[in-house]
CSV table of C-alpha atoms in Angstrom, one decimal:
chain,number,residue,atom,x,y,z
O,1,UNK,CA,0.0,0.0,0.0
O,2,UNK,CA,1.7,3.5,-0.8
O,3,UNK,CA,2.6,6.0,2.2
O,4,UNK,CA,0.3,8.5,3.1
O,5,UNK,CA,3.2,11.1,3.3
O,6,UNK,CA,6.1,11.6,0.6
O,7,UNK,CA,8.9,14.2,1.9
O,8,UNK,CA,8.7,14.2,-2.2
O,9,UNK,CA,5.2,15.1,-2.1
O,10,UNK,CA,5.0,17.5,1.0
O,11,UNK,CA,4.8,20.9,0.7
O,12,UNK,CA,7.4,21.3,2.7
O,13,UNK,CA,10.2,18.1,3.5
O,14,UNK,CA,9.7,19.1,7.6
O,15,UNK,CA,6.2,18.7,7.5
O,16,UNK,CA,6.6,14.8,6.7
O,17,UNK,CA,6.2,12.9,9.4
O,18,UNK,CA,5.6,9.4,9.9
O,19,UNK,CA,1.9,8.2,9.6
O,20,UNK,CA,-0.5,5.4,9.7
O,21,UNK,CA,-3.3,5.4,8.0
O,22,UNK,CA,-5.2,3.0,10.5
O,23,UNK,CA,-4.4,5.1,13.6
O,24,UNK,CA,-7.1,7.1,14.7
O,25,UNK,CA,-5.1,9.8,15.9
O,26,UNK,CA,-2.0,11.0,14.4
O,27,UNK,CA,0.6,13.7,15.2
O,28,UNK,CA,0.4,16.9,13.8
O,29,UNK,CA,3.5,18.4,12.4
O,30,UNK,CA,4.2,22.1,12.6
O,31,UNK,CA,4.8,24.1,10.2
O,32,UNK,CA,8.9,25.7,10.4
O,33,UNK,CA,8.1,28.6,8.8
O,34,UNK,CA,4.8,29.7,10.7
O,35,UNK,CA,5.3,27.7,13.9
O,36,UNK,CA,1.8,26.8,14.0
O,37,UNK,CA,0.0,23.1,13.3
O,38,UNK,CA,-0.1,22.5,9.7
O,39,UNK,CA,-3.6,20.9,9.5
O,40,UNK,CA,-3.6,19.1,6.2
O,41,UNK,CA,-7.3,19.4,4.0
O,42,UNK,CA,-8.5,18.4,1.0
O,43,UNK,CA,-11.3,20.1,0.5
O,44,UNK,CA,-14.3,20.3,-2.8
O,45,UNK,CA,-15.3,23.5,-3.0
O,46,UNK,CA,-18.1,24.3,-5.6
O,47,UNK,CA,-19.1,28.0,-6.2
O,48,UNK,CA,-22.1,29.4,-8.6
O,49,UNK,CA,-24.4,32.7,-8.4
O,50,UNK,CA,-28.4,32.5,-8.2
O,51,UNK,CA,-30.3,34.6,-10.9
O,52,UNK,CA,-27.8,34.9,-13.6
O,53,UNK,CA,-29.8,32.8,-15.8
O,54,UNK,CA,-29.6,29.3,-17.3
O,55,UNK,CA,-25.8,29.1,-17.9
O,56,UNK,CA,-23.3,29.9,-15.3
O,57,UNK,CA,-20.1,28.5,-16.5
O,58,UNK,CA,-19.3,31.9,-17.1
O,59,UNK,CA,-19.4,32.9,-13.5
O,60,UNK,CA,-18.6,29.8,-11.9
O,61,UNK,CA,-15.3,29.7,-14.3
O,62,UNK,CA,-13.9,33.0,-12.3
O,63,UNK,CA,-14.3,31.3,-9.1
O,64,UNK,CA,-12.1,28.5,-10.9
O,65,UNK,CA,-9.9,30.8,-11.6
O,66,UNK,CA,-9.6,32.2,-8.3
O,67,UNK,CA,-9.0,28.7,-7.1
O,68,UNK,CA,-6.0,27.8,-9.5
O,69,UNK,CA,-4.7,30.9,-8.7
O,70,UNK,CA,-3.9,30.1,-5.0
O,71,UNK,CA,-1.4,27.8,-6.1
O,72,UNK,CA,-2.4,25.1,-3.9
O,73,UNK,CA,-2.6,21.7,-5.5
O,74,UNK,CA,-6.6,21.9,-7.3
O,75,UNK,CA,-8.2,20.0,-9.6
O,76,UNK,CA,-11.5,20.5,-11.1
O,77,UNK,CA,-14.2,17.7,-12.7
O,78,UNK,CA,-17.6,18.8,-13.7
O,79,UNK,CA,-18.9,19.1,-10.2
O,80,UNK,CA,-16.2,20.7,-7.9
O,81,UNK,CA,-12.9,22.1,-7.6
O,82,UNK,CA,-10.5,19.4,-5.6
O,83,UNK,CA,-7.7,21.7,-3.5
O,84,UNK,CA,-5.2,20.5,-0.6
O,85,UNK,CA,-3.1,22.6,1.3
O,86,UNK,CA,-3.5,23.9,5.1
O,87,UNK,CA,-6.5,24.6,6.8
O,88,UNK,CA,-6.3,27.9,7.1
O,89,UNK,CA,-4.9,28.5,3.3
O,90,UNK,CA,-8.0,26.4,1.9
O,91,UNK,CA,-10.5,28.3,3.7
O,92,UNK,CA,-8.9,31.5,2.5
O,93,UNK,CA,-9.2,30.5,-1.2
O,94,UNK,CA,-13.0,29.2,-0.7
O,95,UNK,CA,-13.5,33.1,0.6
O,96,UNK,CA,-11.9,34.8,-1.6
O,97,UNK,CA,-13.7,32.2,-4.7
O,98,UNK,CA,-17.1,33.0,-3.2
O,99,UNK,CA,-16.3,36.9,-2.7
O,100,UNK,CA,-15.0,36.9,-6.4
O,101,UNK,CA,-19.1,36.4,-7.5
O,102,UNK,CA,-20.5,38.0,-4.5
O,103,UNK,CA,-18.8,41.5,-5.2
O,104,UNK,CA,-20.6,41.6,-8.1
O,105,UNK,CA,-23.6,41.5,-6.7
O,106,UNK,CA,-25.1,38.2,-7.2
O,107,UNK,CA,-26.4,35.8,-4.6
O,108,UNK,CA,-23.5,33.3,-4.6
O,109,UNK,CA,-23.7,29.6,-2.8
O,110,UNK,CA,-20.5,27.9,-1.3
O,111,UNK,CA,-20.5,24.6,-1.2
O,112,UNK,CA,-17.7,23.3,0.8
O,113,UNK,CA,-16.8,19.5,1.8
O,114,UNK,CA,-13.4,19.2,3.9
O,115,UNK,CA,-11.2,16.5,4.9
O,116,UNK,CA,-8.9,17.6,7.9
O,117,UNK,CA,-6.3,15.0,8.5
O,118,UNK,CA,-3.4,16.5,10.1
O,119,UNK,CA,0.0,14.2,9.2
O,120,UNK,CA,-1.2,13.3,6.1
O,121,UNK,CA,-0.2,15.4,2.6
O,122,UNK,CA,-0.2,14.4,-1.4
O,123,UNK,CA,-4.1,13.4,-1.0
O,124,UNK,CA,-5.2,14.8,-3.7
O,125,UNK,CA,-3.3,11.8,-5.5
O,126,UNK,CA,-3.3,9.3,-2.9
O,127,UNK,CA,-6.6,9.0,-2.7
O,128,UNK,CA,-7.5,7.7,-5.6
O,129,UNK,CA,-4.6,5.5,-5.9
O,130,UNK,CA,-5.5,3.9,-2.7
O,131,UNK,CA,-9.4,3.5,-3.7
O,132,UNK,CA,-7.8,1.6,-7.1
O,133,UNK,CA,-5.8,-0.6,-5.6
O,134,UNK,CA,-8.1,-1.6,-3.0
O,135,UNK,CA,-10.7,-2.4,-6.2
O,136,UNK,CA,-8.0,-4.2,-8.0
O,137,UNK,CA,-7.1,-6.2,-4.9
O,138,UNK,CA,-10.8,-7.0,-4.3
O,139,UNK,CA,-11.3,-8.1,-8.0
O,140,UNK,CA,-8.3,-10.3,-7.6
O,141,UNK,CA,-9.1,-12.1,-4.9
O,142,UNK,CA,-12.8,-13.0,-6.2
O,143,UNK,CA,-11.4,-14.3,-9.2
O,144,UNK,CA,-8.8,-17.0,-7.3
């Protein structure tokens, strides 16, 4: 099964720490450069505007764009926006995405689903890697 954390794949090498992704609790690393608990989050984060009509790519693209901006790790399917980075940093980004419609003056919804999982980073990836291999190593073992 492949490691939860990478120093390869953190966003910064002193953030890695050892994890498990069984334990219930893990320890939270602290950031070097901020002192403060890096809380790891993946987060979805979907933004649109209420009353602009049938099609609202338009809008909902500039809240993309506010997203890839942040340069935090994002990627976006036909539903959400995927992002990873600290707590705090994701949060800011789903504000300022949200703000970017609102300040224009159209009711804007936020939808935000978050996974906090302190000790853990590269999730964005690992993720779905792990949900594969599981499936492959279940398909396997009904076919012996």
């Amino acid at each position: 099964m492949p490691r939860a954390t990478d120093a390869a794949n953190a966003p910064d090498a002193a953030l890695a720490t050892a994890t498990d992704r069984f334990a219930v609790k893990q320890e939270v690393p602290i950031d070097p450069k901020t002192g403060k608990p890096y809380l790891n989050t993946v987060a979805a984060i979907q933004v649109s505007v209420t009353g602009a009509g049938a099609e609202v790519s338009p809008y909902v693209s500039q809240a993309i764009e506010v997203i890839r901006d942040s340069g935090l790790p994002q990627e976006t399917n036909a539903l959400f926006t995927d992002v990873e980075g600290d707590l705090d940093d994701v949060l800011h980004v789903a504000g300022e995405a949200a703000k970017k419609l609102a300040e224009q003056g159209y009711r804007t919804s936020l939808v935000l689903h978050m996974d906090i999982r302190p000790g853990f980073t590269g999730q964005l990836t690992e993720k779905p890697k792990l949900a594969d291999q599981l499936i492959a190593d279940r398909k396997a073992a009904a076919a012996q």
